[in-house]
XYZ file of N, CA, C and O in Angstrom:
840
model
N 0.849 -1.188 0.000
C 0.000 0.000 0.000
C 0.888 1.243 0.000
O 1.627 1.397 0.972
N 0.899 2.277 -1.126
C 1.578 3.660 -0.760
C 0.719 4.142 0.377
O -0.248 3.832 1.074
N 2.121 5.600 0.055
C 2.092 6.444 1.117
C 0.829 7.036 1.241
O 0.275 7.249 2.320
N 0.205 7.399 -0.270
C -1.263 8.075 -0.376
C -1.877 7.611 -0.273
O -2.839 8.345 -0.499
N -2.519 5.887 0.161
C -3.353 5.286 0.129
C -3.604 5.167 2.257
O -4.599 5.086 2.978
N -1.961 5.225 2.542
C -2.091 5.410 4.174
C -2.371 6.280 4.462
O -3.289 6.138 5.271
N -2.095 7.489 4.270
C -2.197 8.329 4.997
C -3.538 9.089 4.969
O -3.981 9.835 5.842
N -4.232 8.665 3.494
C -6.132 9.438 3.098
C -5.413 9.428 1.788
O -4.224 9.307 1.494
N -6.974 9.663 0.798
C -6.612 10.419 -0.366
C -6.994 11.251 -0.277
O -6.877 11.639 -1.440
N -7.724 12.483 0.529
C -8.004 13.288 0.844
C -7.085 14.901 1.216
O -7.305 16.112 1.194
N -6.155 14.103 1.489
C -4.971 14.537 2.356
C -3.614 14.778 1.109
O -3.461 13.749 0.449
N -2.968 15.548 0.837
C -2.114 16.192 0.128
C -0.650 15.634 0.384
O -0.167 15.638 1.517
N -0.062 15.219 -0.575
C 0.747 13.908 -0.748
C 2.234 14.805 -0.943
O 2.353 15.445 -1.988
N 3.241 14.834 -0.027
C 5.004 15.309 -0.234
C 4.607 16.186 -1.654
O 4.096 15.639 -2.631
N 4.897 17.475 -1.595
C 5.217 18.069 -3.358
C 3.822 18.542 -3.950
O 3.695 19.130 -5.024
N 2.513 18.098 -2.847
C 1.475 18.802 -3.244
C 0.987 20.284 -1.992
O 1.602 20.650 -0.990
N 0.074 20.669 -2.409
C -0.132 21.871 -1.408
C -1.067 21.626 -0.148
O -1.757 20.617 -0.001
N -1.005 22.522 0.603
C -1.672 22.204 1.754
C -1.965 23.784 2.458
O -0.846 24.290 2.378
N -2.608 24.519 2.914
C -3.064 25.088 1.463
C -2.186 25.972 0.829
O -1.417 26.655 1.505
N -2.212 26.045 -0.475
C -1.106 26.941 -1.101
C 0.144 26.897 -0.656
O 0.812 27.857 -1.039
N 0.891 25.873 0.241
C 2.180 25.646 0.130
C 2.256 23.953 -0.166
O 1.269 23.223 -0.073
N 3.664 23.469 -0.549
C 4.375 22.527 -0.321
C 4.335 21.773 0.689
O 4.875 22.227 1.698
N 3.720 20.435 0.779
C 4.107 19.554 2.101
C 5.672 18.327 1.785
O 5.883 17.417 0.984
N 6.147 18.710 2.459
C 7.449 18.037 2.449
C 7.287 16.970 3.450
O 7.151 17.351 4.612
N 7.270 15.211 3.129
C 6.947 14.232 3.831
C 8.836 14.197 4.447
O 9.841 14.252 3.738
N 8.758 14.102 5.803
C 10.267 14.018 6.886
C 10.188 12.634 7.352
O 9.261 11.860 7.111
N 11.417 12.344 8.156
C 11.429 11.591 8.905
C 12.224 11.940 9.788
O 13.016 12.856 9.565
N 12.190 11.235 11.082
C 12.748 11.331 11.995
C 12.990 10.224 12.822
O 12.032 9.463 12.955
N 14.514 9.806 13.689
C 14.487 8.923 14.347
C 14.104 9.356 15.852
O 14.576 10.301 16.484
N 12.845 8.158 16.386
C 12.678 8.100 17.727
C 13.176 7.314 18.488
O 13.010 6.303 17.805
N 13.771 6.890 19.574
C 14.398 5.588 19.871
C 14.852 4.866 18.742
O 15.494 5.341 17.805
N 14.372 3.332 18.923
C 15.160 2.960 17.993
C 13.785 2.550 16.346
O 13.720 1.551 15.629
N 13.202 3.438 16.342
C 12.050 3.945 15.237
C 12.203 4.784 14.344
O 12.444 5.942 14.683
N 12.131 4.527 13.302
C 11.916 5.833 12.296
C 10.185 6.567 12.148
O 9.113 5.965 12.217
N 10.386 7.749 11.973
C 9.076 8.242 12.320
C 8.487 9.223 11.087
O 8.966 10.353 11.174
N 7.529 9.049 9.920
C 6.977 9.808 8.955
C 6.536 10.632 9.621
O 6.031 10.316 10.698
N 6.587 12.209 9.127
C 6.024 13.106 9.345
C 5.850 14.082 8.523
O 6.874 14.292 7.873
N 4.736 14.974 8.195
C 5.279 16.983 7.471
C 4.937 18.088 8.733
O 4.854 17.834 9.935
N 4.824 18.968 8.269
C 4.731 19.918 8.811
C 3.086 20.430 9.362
O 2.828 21.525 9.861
N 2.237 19.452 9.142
C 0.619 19.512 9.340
C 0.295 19.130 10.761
O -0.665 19.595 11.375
N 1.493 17.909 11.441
C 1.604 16.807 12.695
C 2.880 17.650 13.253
O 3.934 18.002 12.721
N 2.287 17.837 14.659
C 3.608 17.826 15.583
C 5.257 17.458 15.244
O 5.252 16.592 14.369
N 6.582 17.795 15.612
C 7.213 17.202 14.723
C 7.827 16.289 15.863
O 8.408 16.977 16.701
N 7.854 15.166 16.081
C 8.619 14.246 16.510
C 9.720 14.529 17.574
O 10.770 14.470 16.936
N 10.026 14.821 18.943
C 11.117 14.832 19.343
C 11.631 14.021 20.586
O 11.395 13.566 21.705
N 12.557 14.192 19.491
C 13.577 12.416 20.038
C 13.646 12.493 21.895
O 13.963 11.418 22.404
N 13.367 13.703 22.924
C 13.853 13.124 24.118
C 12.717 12.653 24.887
O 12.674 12.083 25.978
N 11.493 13.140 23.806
C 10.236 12.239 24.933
C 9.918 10.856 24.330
O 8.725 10.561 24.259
N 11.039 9.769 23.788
C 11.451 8.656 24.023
C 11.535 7.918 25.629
O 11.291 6.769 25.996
N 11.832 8.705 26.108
C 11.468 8.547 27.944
C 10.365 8.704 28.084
O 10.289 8.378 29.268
N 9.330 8.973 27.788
C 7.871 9.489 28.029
C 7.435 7.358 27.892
O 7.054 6.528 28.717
N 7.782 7.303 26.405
C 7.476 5.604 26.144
C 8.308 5.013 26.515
O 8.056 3.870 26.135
N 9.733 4.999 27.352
C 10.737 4.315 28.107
C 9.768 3.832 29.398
O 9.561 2.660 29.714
N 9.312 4.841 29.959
C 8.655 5.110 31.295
C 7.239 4.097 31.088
O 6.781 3.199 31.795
N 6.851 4.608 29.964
C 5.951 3.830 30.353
C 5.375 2.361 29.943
O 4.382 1.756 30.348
N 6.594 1.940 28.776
C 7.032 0.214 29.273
C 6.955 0.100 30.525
O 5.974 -0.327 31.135
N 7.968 0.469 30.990
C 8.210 0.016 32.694
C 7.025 0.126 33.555
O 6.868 -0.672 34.479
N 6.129 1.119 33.300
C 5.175 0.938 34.101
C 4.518 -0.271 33.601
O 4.677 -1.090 34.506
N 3.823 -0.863 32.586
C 3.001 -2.012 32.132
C 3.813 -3.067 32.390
O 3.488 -4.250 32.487
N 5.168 -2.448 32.523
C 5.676 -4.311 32.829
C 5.546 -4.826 34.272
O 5.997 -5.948 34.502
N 4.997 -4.150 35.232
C 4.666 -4.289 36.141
C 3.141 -4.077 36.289
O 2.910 -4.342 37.468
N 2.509 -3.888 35.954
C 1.051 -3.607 36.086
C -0.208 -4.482 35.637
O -0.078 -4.868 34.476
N -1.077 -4.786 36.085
C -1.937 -5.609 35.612
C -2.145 -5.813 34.264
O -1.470 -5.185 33.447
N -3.144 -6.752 33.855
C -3.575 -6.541 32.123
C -4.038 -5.652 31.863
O -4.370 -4.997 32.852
N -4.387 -5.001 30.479
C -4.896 -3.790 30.431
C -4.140 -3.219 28.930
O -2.932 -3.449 28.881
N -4.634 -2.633 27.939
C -4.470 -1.916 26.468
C -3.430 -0.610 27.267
O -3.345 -0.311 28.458
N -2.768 -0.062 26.110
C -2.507 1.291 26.389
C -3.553 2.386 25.342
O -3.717 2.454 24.124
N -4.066 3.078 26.407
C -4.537 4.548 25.076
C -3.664 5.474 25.025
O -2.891 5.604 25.974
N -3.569 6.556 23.608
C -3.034 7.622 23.604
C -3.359 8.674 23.145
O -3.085 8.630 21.946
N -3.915 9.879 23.471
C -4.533 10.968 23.189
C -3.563 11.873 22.806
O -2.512 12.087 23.410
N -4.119 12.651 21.302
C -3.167 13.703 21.051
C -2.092 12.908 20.454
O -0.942 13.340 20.381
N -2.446 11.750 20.021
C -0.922 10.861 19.366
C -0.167 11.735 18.082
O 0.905 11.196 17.807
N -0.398 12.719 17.385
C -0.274 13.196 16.450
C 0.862 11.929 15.204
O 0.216 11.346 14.334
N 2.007 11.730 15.253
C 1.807 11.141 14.272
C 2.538 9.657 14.537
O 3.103 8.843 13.807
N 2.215 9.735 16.032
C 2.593 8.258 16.634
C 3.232 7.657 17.382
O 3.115 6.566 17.941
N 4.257 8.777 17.373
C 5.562 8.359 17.760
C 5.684 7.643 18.840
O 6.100 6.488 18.751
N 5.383 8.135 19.917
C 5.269 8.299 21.575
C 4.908 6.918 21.789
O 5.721 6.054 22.116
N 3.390 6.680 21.554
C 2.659 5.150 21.911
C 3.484 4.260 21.077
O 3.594 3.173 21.646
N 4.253 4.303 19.687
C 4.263 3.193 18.860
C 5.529 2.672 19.673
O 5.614 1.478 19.960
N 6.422 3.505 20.006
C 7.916 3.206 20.823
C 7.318 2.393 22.047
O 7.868 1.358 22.424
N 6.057 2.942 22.721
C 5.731 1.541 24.058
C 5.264 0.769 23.275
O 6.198 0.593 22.492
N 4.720 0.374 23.053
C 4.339 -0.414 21.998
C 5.057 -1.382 21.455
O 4.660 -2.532 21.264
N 6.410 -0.829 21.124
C 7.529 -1.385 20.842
C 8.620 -1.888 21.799
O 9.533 -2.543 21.298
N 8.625 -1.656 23.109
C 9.112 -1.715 24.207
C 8.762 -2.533 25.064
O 9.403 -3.260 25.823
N 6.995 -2.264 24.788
C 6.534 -3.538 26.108
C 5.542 -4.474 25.502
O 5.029 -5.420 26.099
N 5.267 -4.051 23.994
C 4.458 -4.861 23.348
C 3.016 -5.393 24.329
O 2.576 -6.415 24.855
N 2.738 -4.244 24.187
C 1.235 -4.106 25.309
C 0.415 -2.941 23.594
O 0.641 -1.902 22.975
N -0.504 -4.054 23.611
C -1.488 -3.356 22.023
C -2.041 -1.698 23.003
O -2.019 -1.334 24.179
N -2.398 -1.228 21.946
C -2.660 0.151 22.004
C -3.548 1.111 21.068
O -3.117 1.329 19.936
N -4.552 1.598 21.398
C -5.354 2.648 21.191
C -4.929 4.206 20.797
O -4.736 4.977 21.736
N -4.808 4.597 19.703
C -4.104 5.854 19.483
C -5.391 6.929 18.759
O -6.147 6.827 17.793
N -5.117 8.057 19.913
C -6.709 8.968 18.871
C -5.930 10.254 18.621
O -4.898 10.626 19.178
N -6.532 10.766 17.810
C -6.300 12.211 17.226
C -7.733 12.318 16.398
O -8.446 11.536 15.770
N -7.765 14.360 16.903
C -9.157 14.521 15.921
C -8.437 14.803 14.516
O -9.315 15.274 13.793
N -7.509 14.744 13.971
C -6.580 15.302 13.056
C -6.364 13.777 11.700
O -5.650 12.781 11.816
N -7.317 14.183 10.498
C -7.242 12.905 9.713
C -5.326 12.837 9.424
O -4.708 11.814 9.721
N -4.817 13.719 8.997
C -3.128 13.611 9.132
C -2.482 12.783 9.796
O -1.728 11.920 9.346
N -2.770 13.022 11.029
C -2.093 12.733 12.145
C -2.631 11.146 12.160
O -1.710 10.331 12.220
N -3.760 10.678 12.121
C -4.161 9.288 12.133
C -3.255 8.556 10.804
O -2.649 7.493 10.940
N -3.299 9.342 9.524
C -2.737 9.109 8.675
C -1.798 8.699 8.886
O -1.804 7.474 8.764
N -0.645 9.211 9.246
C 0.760 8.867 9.667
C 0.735 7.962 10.823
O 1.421 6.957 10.641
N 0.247 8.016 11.759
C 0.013 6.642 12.751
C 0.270 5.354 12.236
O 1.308 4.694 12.282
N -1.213 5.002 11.562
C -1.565 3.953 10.677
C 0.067 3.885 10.177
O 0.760 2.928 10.521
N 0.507 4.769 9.500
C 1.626 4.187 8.202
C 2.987 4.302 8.950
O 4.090 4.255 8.404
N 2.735 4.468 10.335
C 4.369 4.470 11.109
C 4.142 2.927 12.003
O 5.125 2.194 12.103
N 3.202 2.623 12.447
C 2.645 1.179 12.659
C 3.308 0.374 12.065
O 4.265 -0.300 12.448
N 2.549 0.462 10.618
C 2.892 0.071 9.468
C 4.503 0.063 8.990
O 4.590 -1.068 8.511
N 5.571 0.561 8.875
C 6.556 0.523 8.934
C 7.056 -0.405 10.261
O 7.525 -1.534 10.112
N 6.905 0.160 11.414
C 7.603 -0.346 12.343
C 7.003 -2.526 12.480
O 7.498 -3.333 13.267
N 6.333 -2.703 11.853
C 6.019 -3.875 11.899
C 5.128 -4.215 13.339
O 5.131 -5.276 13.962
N 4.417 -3.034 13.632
C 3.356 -3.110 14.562
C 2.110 -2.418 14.817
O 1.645 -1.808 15.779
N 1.646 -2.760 13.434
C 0.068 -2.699 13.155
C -1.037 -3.579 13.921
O -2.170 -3.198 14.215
N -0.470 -4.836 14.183
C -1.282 -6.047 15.114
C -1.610 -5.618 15.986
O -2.772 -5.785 16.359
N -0.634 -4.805 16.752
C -0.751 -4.210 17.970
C -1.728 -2.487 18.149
O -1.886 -2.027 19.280
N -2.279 -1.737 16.903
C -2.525 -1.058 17.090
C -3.409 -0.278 16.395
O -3.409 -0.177 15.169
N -4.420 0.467 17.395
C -5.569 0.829 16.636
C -5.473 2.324 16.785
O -5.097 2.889 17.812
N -6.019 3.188 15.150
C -5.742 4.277 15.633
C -7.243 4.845 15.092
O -7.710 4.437 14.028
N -7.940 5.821 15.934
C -9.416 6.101 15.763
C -9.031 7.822 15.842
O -8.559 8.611 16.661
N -9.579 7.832 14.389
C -9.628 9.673 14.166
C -10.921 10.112 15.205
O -11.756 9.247 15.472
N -11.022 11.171 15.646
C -12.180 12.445 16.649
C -11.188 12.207 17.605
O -10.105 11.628 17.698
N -12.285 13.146 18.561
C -12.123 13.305 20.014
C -11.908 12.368 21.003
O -11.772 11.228 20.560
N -11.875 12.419 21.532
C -12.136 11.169 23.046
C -13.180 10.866 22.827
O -13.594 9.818 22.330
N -13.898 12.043 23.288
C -15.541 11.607 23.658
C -16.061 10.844 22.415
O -16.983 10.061 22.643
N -15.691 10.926 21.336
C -16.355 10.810 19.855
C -15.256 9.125 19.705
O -15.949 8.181 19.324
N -14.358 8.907 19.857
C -13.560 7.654 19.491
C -13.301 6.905 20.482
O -12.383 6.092 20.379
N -14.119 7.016 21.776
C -13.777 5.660 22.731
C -15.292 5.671 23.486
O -15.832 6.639 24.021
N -15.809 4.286 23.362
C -17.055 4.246 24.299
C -16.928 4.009 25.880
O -16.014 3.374 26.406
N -18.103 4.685 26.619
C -17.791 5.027 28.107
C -17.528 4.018 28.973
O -17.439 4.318 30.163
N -17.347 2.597 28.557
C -16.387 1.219 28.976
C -15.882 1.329 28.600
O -16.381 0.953 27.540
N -14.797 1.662 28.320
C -13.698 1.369 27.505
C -12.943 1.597 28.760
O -13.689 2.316 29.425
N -11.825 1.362 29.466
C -10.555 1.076 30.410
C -9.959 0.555 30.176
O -10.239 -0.566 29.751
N -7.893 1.280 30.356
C -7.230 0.798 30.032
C -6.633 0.965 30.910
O -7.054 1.588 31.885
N -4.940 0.225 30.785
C -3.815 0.386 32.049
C -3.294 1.602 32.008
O -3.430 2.164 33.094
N -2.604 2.424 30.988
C -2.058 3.355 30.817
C -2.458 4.272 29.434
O -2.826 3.883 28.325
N -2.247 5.564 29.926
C -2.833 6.648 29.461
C -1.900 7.391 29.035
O -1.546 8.135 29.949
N -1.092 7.631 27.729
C -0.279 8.485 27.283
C -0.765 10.030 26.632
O -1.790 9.892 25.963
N -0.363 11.184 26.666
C -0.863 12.449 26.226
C 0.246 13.300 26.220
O 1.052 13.470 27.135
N 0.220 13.883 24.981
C 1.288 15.365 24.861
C 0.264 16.319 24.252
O 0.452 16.373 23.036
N -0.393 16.820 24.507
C -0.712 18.173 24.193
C -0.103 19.448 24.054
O -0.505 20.439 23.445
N 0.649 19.314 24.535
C 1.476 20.780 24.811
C 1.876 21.325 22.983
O 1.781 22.500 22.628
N 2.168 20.557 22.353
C 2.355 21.137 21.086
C 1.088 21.487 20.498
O 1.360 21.818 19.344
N 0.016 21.575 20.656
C -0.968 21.855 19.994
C -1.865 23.295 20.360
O -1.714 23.771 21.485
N -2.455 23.724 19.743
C -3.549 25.036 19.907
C -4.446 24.833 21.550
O -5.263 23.913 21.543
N -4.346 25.445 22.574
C -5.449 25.687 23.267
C -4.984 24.316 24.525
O -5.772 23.530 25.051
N -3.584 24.393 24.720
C -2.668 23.522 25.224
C -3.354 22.866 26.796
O -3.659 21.716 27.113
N -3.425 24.282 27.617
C -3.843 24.398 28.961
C -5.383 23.368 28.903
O -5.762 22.506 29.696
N -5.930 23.809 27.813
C -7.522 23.068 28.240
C -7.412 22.142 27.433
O -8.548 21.673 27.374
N -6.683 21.499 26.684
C -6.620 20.184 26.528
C -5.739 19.696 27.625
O -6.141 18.588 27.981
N -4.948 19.989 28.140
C -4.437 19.263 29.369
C -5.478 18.681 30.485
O -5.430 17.516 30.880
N -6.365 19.584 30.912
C -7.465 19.283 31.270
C -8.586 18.447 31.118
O -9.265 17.813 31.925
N -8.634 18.626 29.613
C -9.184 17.380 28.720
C -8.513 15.942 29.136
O -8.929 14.802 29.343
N -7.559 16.453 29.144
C -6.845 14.841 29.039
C -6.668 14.402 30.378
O -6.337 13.232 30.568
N -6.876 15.333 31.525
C -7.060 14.799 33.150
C -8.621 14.282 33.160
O -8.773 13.246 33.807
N -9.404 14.639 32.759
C -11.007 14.021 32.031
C -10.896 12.921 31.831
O -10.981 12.036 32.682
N -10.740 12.816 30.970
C -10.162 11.362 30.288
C -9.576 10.220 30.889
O -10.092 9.102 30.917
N -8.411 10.561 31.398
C -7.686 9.218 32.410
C -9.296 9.105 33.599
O -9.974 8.079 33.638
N -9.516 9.959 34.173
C -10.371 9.696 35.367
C -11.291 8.963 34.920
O -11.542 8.052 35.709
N -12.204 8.946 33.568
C -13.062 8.330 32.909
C -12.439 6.596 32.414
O -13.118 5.593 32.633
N -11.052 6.548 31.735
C -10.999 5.778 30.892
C -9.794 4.992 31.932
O -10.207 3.838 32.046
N -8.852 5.097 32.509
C -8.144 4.088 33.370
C -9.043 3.381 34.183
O -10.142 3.693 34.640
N -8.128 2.022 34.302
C -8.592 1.165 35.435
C -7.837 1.485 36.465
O -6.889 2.269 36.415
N -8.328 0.731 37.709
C -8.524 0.805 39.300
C -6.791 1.076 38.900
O -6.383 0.446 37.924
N -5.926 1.864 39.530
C -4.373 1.282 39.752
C -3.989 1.845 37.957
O -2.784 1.781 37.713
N -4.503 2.141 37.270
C -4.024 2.565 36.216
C -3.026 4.078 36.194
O -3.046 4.745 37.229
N -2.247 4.539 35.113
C -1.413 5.276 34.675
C -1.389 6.424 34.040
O -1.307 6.205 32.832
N -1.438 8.113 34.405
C -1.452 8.831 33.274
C -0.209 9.099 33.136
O 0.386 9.429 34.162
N 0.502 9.047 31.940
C 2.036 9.725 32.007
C 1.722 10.996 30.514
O 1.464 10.850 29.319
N 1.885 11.960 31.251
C 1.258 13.406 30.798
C 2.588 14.601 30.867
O 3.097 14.897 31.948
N 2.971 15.116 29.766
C 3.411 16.225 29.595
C 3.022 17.390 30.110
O 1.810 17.580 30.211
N 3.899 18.358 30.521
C 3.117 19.264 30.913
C 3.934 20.510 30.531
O 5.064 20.219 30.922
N 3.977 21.466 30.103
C 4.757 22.690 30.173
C 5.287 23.309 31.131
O 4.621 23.096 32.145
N 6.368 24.137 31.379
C 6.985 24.247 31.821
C 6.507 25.667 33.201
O 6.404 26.855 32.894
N 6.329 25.219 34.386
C 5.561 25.949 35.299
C 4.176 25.435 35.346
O 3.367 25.970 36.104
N 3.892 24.599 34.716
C 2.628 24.014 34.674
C 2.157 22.581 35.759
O 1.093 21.972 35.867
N 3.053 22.475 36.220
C 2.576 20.970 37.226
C 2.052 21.193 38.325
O 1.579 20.179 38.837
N 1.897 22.459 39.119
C 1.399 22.850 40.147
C -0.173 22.919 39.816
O -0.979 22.583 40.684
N -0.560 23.316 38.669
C -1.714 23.106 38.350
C -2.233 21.991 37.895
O -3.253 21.541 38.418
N -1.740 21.483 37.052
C -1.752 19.978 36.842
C -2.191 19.556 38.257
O -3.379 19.265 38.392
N -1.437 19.492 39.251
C -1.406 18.556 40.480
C -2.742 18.831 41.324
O -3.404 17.923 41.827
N -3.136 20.532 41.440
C -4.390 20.762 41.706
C -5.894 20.034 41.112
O -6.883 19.566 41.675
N -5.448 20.232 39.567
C -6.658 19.825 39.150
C -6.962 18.230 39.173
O -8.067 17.692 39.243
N -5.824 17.686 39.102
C -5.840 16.410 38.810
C -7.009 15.103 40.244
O -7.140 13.882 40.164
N -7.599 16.060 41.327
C -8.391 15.635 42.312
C -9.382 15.897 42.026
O -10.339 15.785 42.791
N -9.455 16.308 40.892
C -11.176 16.387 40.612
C -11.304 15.195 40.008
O -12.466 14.813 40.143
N -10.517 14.275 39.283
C -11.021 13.145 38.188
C -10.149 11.722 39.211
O -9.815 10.672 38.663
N -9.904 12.007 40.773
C -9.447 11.190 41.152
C -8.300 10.395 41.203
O -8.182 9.300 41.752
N -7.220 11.226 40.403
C -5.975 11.140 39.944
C -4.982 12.371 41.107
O -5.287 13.501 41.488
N -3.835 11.579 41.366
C -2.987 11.828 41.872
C -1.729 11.815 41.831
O -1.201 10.705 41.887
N -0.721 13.202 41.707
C 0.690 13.175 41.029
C 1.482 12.100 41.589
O 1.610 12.332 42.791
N 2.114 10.951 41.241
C 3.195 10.071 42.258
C 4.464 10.375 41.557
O 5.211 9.431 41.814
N 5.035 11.171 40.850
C 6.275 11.418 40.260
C 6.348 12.552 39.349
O 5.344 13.025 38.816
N 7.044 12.811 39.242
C 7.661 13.770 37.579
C 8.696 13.863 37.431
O 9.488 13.702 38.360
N 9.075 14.162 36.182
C 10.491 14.030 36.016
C 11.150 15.533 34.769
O 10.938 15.447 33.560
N 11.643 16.326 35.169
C 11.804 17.453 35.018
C 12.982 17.678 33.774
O 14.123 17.328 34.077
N 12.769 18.237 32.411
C 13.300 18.083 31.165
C 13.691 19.827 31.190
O 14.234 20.092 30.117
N 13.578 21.095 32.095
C 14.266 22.068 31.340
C 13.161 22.709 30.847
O 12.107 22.169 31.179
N 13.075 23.537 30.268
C 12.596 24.329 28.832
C 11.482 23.454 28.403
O 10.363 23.938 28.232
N 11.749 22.035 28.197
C 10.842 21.867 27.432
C 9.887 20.917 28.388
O 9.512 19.794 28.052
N 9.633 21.419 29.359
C 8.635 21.401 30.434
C 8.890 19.609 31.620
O 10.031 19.444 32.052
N 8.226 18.935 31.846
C 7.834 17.674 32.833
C 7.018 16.790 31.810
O 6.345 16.944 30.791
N 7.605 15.414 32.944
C 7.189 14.470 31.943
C 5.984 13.801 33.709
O 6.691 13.722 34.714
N 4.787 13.499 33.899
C 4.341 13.382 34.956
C 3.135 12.600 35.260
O 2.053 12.791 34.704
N 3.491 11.168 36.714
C 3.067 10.072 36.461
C 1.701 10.347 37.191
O 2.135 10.559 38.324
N 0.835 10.434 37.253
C -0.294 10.640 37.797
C -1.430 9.351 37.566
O -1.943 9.093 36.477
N -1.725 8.523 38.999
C -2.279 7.128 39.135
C -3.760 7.373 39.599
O -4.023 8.359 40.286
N -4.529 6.656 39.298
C -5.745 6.490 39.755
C -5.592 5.133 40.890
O -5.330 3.956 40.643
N -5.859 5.790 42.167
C -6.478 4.839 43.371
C -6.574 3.659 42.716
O -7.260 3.571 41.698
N -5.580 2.125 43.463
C -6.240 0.741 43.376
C -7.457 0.496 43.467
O -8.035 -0.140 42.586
N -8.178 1.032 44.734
C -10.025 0.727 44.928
C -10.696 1.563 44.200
O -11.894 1.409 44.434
N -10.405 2.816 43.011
C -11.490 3.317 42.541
C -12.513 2.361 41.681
O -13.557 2.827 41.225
């Protein structure tokens, strides 16, 4: 299957426009992954490889349970756990692009078996059973950052199981709030791990008995 058949035909192919410019199809290495991307999807960066380091390690200790990932833009993040702890996985974006490239970085990495990727929202691409072990999210690169962060503290409280995982990005001065809000959806900070400039990487668990 080409590249235009993965990614949509809808969707504007390396050398066509988007609008009125050039999309130039990239790659990039993540761990030990190569990663399709243009300039439409987040661009890939190589040190939140620890984001999916971290959170192997958490599933390799943790009950049964899928991984989800919100805000996957074009994969990277979940496909590396994925690749690490080989625990199948749920990847959403409201962004047909961004699903686009998912699907076809799956697809490259030889772990499509393992993974489903559903274009909308949360609310719109996962039904209200749905629970998983761990909850991956980077928002921070995207439009309207702060209240999708929020969104995505929604979400884990709704969609983890008892003892489950959010490992959540956060910008930089931003975890104090994070940590506030995060008691409304029953989630509680147990770690972070502090990158500089380019903000926290931060483990936030839902209660064994919820």
């Amino acid at each position: 299957m080409d590249l235009h058949t993965r990614i949509g035909a809808s969707n504007p192919l390396p050398g066509e426009t988007w609008p009125g410019r050039a999309v130039t199809r990239r790659t990039r290495g993540f761990g030990h992954l190569t990663i399709a991307y243009d300039d439409r999807v987040p661009r890939p960066e190589p040190w939140l490889a620890e984001q999916s380091r971290w959170a192997a390690d958490i599933v390799a200790r943790s009950t049964d349970g899928d991984l989800l990932e919100t805000c996957c833009g074009a994969g990277q993040v979940g496909l590396l756990a994925v690749a690490l702890g080989q625990r199948p996985i749920v990847q959403v974006d409201a962004c047909p692009v961004a699903c686009g490239y998912a699907r076809a970085n799956a697809d490259d990495a030889g772990l499509a078996g393992l993974v489903e990727v559903r274009r909308g929202t949360p609310c719109e691409a996962l039904s209200p059973a749905e629970r998983f072990a761990l909850m991956l999210a980077d928002p921070t690169p995207c439009a309207g950052a702060d209240e999708l962060t929020m969104a995505c503290l929604d979400v884990a409280g709704h969609h983890l199981l008892p003892g489950g995982s959010l490992l959540l990005r956060v910008g930089p001065g931003r975890l104090e709030v994070v940590r506030r809000e995060a008691a409304w959806n029953d989630l509680r900070v147990v770690d972070a791990r502090h990158f500089g400039d380019q903000g926290s990487l931060v483990r936030l668990d839902v209660p064994p008995g919820s």
